[in-house]
Short mmCIF file of C-alpha atoms in Angstrom, two decimals:
data_model
loop_
_atom_site.label_atom_id
_atom_site.label_comp_id
_atom_site.label_asym_id
_atom_site.label_seq_id
_atom_site.Cartn_x
_atom_site.Cartn_y
_atom_site.Cartn_z
CA UNK A 1 0.00 0.00 0.00
CA UNK A 2 1.50 3.30 -1.10
CA UNK A 3 0.74 6.81 0.06
CA UNK A 4 -0.72 9.30 -2.35
CA UNK A 5 1.26 12.51 -2.99
CA UNK A 6 1.30 14.79 0.03
CA UNK A 7 3.48 17.02 2.13
CA UNK A 8 4.21 14.52 4.90
CA UNK A 9 3.76 11.19 3.16
CA UNK A 10 3.63 9.50 6.53
CA UNK A 11 1.82 6.25 7.26
CA UNK A 12 1.00 5.20 10.81
CA UNK A 13 -0.02 1.65 11.64
CA UNK A 14 -2.62 1.12 14.36
CA UNK A 15 -3.34 -2.01 16.39
CA UNK A 16 -7.08 -2.35 16.96
CA UNK A 17 -8.63 -4.50 19.69
CA UNK A 18 -12.32 -5.14 20.28
CA UNK A 19 -15.23 -3.21 18.73
CA UNK A 20 -18.40 -4.46 17.07
CA UNK A 21 -18.66 -5.38 13.40
CA UNK A 22 -20.44 -2.07 12.76
CA UNK A 23 -17.68 -0.09 14.46
CA UNK A 24 -14.99 -2.05 12.65
CA UNK A 25 -16.65 -1.25 9.33
CA UNK A 26 -16.76 2.44 10.22
CA UNK A 27 -13.13 2.42 11.27
CA UNK A 28 -12.02 0.67 8.08
CA UNK A 29 -13.91 3.27 6.08
CA UNK A 30 -12.15 6.10 7.91
CA UNK A 31 -8.77 4.46 7.35
CA UNK A 32 -9.48 4.10 3.61
CA UNK A 33 -10.50 7.74 3.39
CA UNK A 34 -7.25 8.77 5.04
CA UNK A 35 -5.40 7.47 1.97
CA UNK A 36 -6.10 10.80 0.27
CA UNK A 37 -4.36 12.74 3.06
CA UNK A 38 -0.67 13.37 3.77
CA UNK A 39 -1.07 11.48 7.07
CA UNK A 40 -2.40 7.98 6.47
CA UNK A 41 -3.69 5.52 9.07
CA UNK A 42 -3.59 1.79 8.39
CA UNK A 43 -4.69 -1.26 10.32
CA UNK A 44 -1.60 -3.09 11.56
CA UNK A 45 -1.12 -6.78 10.80
CA UNK A 46 1.77 -9.20 11.13
CA UNK A 47 2.60 -8.57 7.48
CA UNK A 48 2.86 -4.79 7.91
CA UNK A 49 6.18 -3.32 6.74
CA UNK A 50 6.75 -1.44 10.02
CA UNK A 51 5.78 -1.57 13.67
CA UNK A 52 2.56 -0.13 15.03
CA UNK A 53 2.74 3.22 16.83
CA UNK A 54 -0.78 3.36 18.23
CA UNK A 55 -3.19 0.98 19.92
CA UNK A 56 -6.92 1.65 19.59
CA UNK A 57 -8.72 -0.17 22.41
CA UNK A 58 -12.41 -0.82 22.93
CA UNK A 59 -12.81 -0.19 26.66
CA UNK A 60 -15.97 -2.31 26.76
CA UNK A 61 -14.21 -5.37 25.39
CA UNK A 62 -12.60 -8.14 27.41
CA UNK A 63 -9.62 -7.87 25.05
CA UNK A 64 -8.78 -4.44 26.44
CA UNK A 65 -7.56 -5.76 29.81
CA UNK A 66 -5.44 -8.47 28.17
CA UNK A 67 -3.80 -6.09 25.73
CA UNK A 68 -3.14 -3.45 28.39
CA UNK A 69 -1.39 -6.09 30.46
CA UNK A 70 0.78 -7.25 27.56
CA UNK A 71 4.27 -5.74 28.06
CA UNK A 72 4.78 -5.76 24.29
CA UNK A 73 2.35 -2.85 24.05
CA UNK A 74 4.08 -0.58 26.57
CA UNK A 75 5.69 1.43 23.77
CA UNK A 76 2.39 2.16 22.00
CA UNK A 77 0.29 5.26 22.50
CA UNK A 78 -3.04 4.09 23.89
CA UNK A 79 -6.26 5.47 22.39
CA UNK A 80 -9.19 4.40 24.58
CA UNK A 81 -12.81 4.26 23.45
CA UNK A 82 -15.36 4.03 26.28
CA UNK A 83 -15.50 4.50 30.02
CA UNK A 84 -12.95 3.82 32.80
CA UNK A 85 -9.77 4.53 30.82
CA UNK A 86 -6.36 3.54 32.21
CA UNK A 87 -4.27 6.36 33.62
CA UNK A 88 -1.66 6.10 30.89
CA UNK A 89 -4.13 6.42 28.00
CA UNK A 90 -2.96 9.12 25.59
CA UNK A 91 -6.45 9.99 24.39
CA UNK A 92 -9.95 8.99 25.48
CA UNK A 93 -13.17 9.14 23.46
CA UNK A 94 -16.70 8.41 24.67
CA UNK A 95 -19.42 6.42 22.95
CA UNK A 96 -21.17 6.75 20.59
CA UNK A 97 -17.92 7.07 18.68
CA UNK A 98 -17.40 10.09 16.44
CA UNK A 99 -14.75 8.64 14.17
CA UNK A 100 -13.89 11.96 12.54
CA UNK A 101 -13.09 13.32 16.03
CA UNK A 102 -10.92 10.27 16.72
CA UNK A 103 -8.91 10.86 13.54
CA UNK A 104 -8.58 14.55 14.40
CA UNK A 105 -7.23 13.56 17.81
CA UNK A 106 -4.72 11.19 16.20
CA UNK A 107 -3.61 14.00 13.90
CA UNK A 108 -2.93 16.19 16.94
CA UNK A 109 -0.65 13.50 18.34
CA UNK A 110 1.43 13.53 15.18
CA UNK A 111 1.41 17.30 14.56
CA UNK A 112 1.46 18.71 18.11
CA UNK A 113 3.71 21.68 17.43
CA UNK A 114 2.09 23.25 14.38
CA UNK A 115 -1.66 22.55 14.20
CA UNK A 116 -1.96 24.56 11.02
CA UNK A 117 0.23 22.01 9.20
CA UNK A 118 -1.88 19.05 10.26
CA UNK A 119 -3.95 17.26 7.62
CA UNK A 120 -7.47 18.55 7.21
CA UNK A 121 -10.16 16.66 9.05
CA UNK A 122 -12.06 13.96 7.25
CA UNK A 123 -15.54 14.97 6.15
CA UNK A 124 -17.40 11.77 7.00
CA UNK A 125 -20.74 10.85 8.45
CA UNK A 126 -20.47 7.59 10.36
CA UNK A 127 -23.37 7.86 12.76
CA UNK A 128 -24.18 4.17 13.10
CA UNK A 129 -26.40 2.61 15.75
CA UNK A 130 -24.06 0.86 18.13
CA UNK A 131 -24.71 -2.56 19.55
CA UNK A 132 -24.85 -2.96 23.36
CA UNK A 133 -21.52 -3.88 24.93
CA UNK A 134 -20.51 -5.86 27.97
CA UNK A 135 -19.53 -3.87 31.05
CA UNK A 136 -15.99 -5.10 31.71
CA UNK A 137 -14.56 -3.33 34.74
CA UNK A 138 -10.75 -3.20 34.87
CA UNK A 139 -10.59 -0.24 37.24
CA UNK A 140 -9.58 -2.42 40.16
CA UNK A 141 -12.04 -0.66 42.49
CA UNK A 142 -13.90 -3.86 43.30
CA UNK A 143 -12.16 -6.57 45.34
CA UNK A 144 -10.33 -9.04 43.12
CA UNK A 145 -10.80 -12.46 44.66
CA UNK A 146 -8.35 -14.20 42.33
CA UNK A 147 -5.57 -11.64 42.22
CA UNK A 148 -3.27 -14.13 43.94
CA UNK A 149 -3.64 -15.97 40.67
CA UNK A 150 -1.28 -18.88 41.10
CA UNK A 151 -2.51 -20.09 44.48
CA UNK A 152 -4.59 -23.16 45.00
CA UNK A 153 -8.20 -22.88 46.08
CA UNK A 154 -8.76 -21.59 49.59
CA UNK A 155 -10.32 -23.77 52.18
CA UNK A 156 -13.61 -22.63 53.65
CA UNK A 157 -11.97 -22.02 57.00
CA UNK A 158 -9.29 -19.82 55.54
CA UNK A 159 -11.71 -17.81 53.40
CA UNK A 160 -13.93 -17.02 56.38
CA UNK A 161 -11.19 -16.37 58.90
CA UNK A 162 -10.63 -12.84 60.15
CA UNK A 163 -6.86 -12.56 60.32
CA UNK A 164 -5.08 -9.51 61.61
CA UNK A 165 -2.74 -7.92 59.09
CA UNK A 166 -0.95 -5.68 61.57
CA UNK A 167 2.83 -6.08 61.71
CA UNK A 168 3.94 -8.81 64.11
CA UNK A 169 6.72 -8.23 66.62
CA UNK A 170 9.99 -9.72 65.54
CA UNK A 171 11.18 -12.71 67.53
CA UNK A 172 14.88 -13.29 68.21
CA UNK A 173 16.31 -15.93 65.92
CA UNK A 174 19.56 -17.79 65.96
CA UNK A 175 22.33 -16.32 63.83
CA UNK A 176 22.37 -18.11 60.48
CA UNK A 177 25.06 -17.57 57.87
CA UNK A 178 24.01 -20.03 55.17
CA UNK A 179 20.76 -20.86 53.49
CA UNK A 180 18.26 -19.39 51.04
CA UNK A 181 18.12 -15.60 50.98
CA UNK A 182 15.18 -13.33 50.26
CA UNK A 183 15.24 -9.70 49.15
CA UNK A 184 12.37 -7.39 50.10
CA UNK A 185 12.10 -4.38 47.79
CA UNK A 186 9.95 -1.47 48.88
CA UNK A 187 10.04 1.97 50.41
CA UNK A 188 7.57 1.29 53.23
CA UNK A 189 9.40 0.28 56.45
CA UNK A 190 6.28 -1.10 58.13
CA UNK A 191 5.67 -3.49 55.24
CA UNK A 192 9.27 -4.66 55.28
CA UNK A 193 9.10 -5.39 59.02
CA UNK A 194 5.87 -7.32 58.58
CA UNK A 195 7.34 -9.38 55.75
CA UNK A 196 10.45 -10.16 57.81
CA UNK A 197 8.24 -11.62 60.52
CA UNK A 198 6.21 -13.68 58.06
CA UNK A 199 9.30 -14.96 56.28
CA UNK A 200 10.81 -15.98 59.61
CA UNK A 201 7.69 -18.03 60.37
CA UNK A 202 8.17 -19.72 56.98
CA UNK A 203 11.75 -20.59 57.94
CA UNK A 204 13.36 -17.89 55.81
CA UNK A 205 15.56 -15.94 58.20
CA UNK A 206 18.18 -14.62 55.78
CA UNK A 207 16.35 -11.54 54.58
CA UNK A 208 17.78 -8.38 53.06
CA UNK A 209 15.97 -5.13 52.31
CA UNK A 210 16.20 -2.56 49.54
CA UNK A 211 14.25 0.68 49.66
CA UNK A 212 14.78 1.53 45.97
CA UNK A 213 15.04 -0.28 42.67
CA UNK A 214 18.60 0.89 42.12
CA UNK A 215 19.63 -0.49 45.50
CA UNK A 216 17.89 -3.78 44.72
CA UNK A 217 19.77 -4.18 41.44
CA UNK A 218 23.07 -3.49 43.16
CA UNK A 219 22.37 -6.02 45.91
CA UNK A 220 21.11 -8.67 43.51
CA UNK A 221 24.27 -8.33 41.44
CA UNK A 222 26.40 -9.62 44.31
CA UNK A 223 23.98 -11.96 46.12
CA UNK A 224 21.99 -14.93 44.92
CA UNK A 225 18.38 -14.56 46.10
CA UNK A 226 15.85 -17.36 45.82
CA UNK A 227 12.89 -15.01 46.23
CA UNK A 228 12.18 -11.33 45.67
CA UNK A 229 9.16 -9.66 47.27
CA UNK A 230 8.56 -6.50 45.28
CA UNK A 231 6.25 -3.69 46.36
CA UNK A 232 4.61 -2.05 43.36
CA UNK A 233 5.16 1.35 45.00
CA UNK A 234 8.96 1.16 44.81
CA UNK A 235 9.98 4.78 44.63
CA UNK A 236 12.67 5.41 42.04
CA UNK A 237 11.36 3.39 39.10
CA UNK A 238 8.40 1.43 37.80
CA UNK A 239 8.15 -2.05 39.31
CA UNK A 240 7.81 -3.41 35.77
CA UNK A 241 11.00 -1.67 34.69
CA UNK A 242 12.77 -3.17 37.68
CA UNK A 243 11.58 -6.69 36.86
CA UNK A 244 12.78 -6.34 33.28
CA UNK A 245 16.15 -5.01 34.41
CA UNK A 246 16.59 -7.96 36.75
CA UNK A 247 15.67 -10.44 34.05
CA UNK A 248 17.89 -8.75 31.46
CA UNK A 249 20.85 -8.90 33.84
CA UNK A 250 20.06 -12.51 34.78
CA UNK A 251 19.50 -11.35 38.36
CA UNK A 252 15.84 -12.26 38.66
CA UNK A 253 16.44 -15.98 38.69
CA UNK A 254 14.46 -16.46 41.89
CA UNK A 255 10.73 -16.30 42.43
CA UNK A 256 9.28 -12.77 42.26
CA UNK A 257 6.15 -11.96 44.31
CA UNK A 258 4.48 -8.65 43.53
CA UNK A 259 2.58 -6.89 46.31
CA UNK A 260 0.74 -3.58 46.31
CA UNK A 261 -2.13 -1.65 47.82
CA UNK A 262 -3.64 -0.71 44.46
CA UNK A 263 -3.08 -3.89 42.45
CA UNK A 264 -5.68 -4.30 39.72
CA UNK A 265 -6.70 -7.12 37.43
CA UNK A 266 -4.46 -5.59 34.78
CA UNK A 267 -1.50 -5.76 37.18
CA UNK A 268 -2.25 -9.43 37.87
CA UNK A 269 -2.36 -10.21 34.15
CA UNK A 270 0.85 -8.27 33.52
CA UNK A 271 2.54 -10.16 36.35
CA UNK A 272 1.50 -13.40 34.69
CA UNK A 273 2.84 -12.22 31.31
CA UNK A 274 6.19 -11.50 32.94
CA UNK A 275 6.32 -14.88 34.68
CA UNK A 276 6.04 -13.63 38.26
CA UNK A 277 5.27 -16.19 40.94
CA UNK A 278 2.29 -14.34 42.41
CA UNK A 279 0.53 -11.04 43.03
CA UNK A 280 -0.96 -10.17 46.42
CA UNK A 281 -2.87 -7.07 47.44
CA UNK A 282 -2.03 -5.13 50.59
CA UNK A 283 -2.87 -5.36 53.40
CA UNK A 284 -1.42 -8.82 52.91
CA UNK A 285 -3.46 -11.85 53.89
CA UNK A 286 -1.13 -13.95 56.09
CA UNK A 287 -2.66 -17.26 54.97
CA UNK A 288 -2.28 -16.50 51.29
CA UNK A 289 1.29 -15.30 51.70
CA UNK A 290 2.16 -18.41 53.71
CA UNK A 291 0.49 -20.67 51.14
CA UNK A 292 2.44 -19.03 48.33
CA UNK A 293 5.77 -19.36 50.12
CA UNK A 294 5.04 -22.98 51.01
CA UNK A 295 4.83 -23.82 47.32
CA UNK A 296 8.45 -22.87 46.78
CA UNK A 297 11.12 -25.47 47.46
CA UNK A 298 14.24 -24.00 48.99
CA UNK A 299 17.52 -25.81 49.47
CA UNK A 300 20.36 -24.80 51.74
CA UNK A 301 23.53 -23.63 50.04
#
């Protein structure tokens, strides 16, 4: 597919997820009409000659949560159609969709500095009746029962138990110099103290702490850890960036457990994509944490 003559001659490929057949037809029509403009939009496919730059997501589709969680799409600008957009969405449009307005918004992304040089808006009338959509909530506001996704089913007694999540006092332990080591990564001191106590109960007494991602990378470079407990709210970098850095440097060879007060279903899916061992919401449930740790097999060194 070749561009027609124009000042910019630029083609942008767009990944599209979700949408009804009617909306897809409207979108394809808009893309075809853009062929007459200096800025052309094309539907991305595996055979496309270049990578996609944008992702157009149907917020009412179940695909939206999966694609948001896919780390391969972190580099794409997210265009969200519907309610409850993610915080990192570049642009958001409500339903019913005004496709000409969507294209105008995409033009602004590509000509932000000189609006007068942007391609003229498409003169189209795509006022279709939209089919009803499912209400798929990925906001994370509601409790997520299965966010500790890799754990076995809870027993009835555990599910109904009211367990205190307040930090436990540390008990003196014998000095140990050898054995499996765990690194807790997070800025919150209270959480780190609580985790130390829980790890001690699980027989893991060699525990180190890192308040920042940079500190964690430095410590992991010189020490072999069997488990990393990573707080999503680590201060100096994204927790996802830290996980990738550890994997890239062959440091994240142990099990990684992600914890966080605001973990959402998208976070749980992303953790699964990245091969993490588990994701637990704070305040931590002692039984679930213990069950997760008990699934790991540690050997003394």
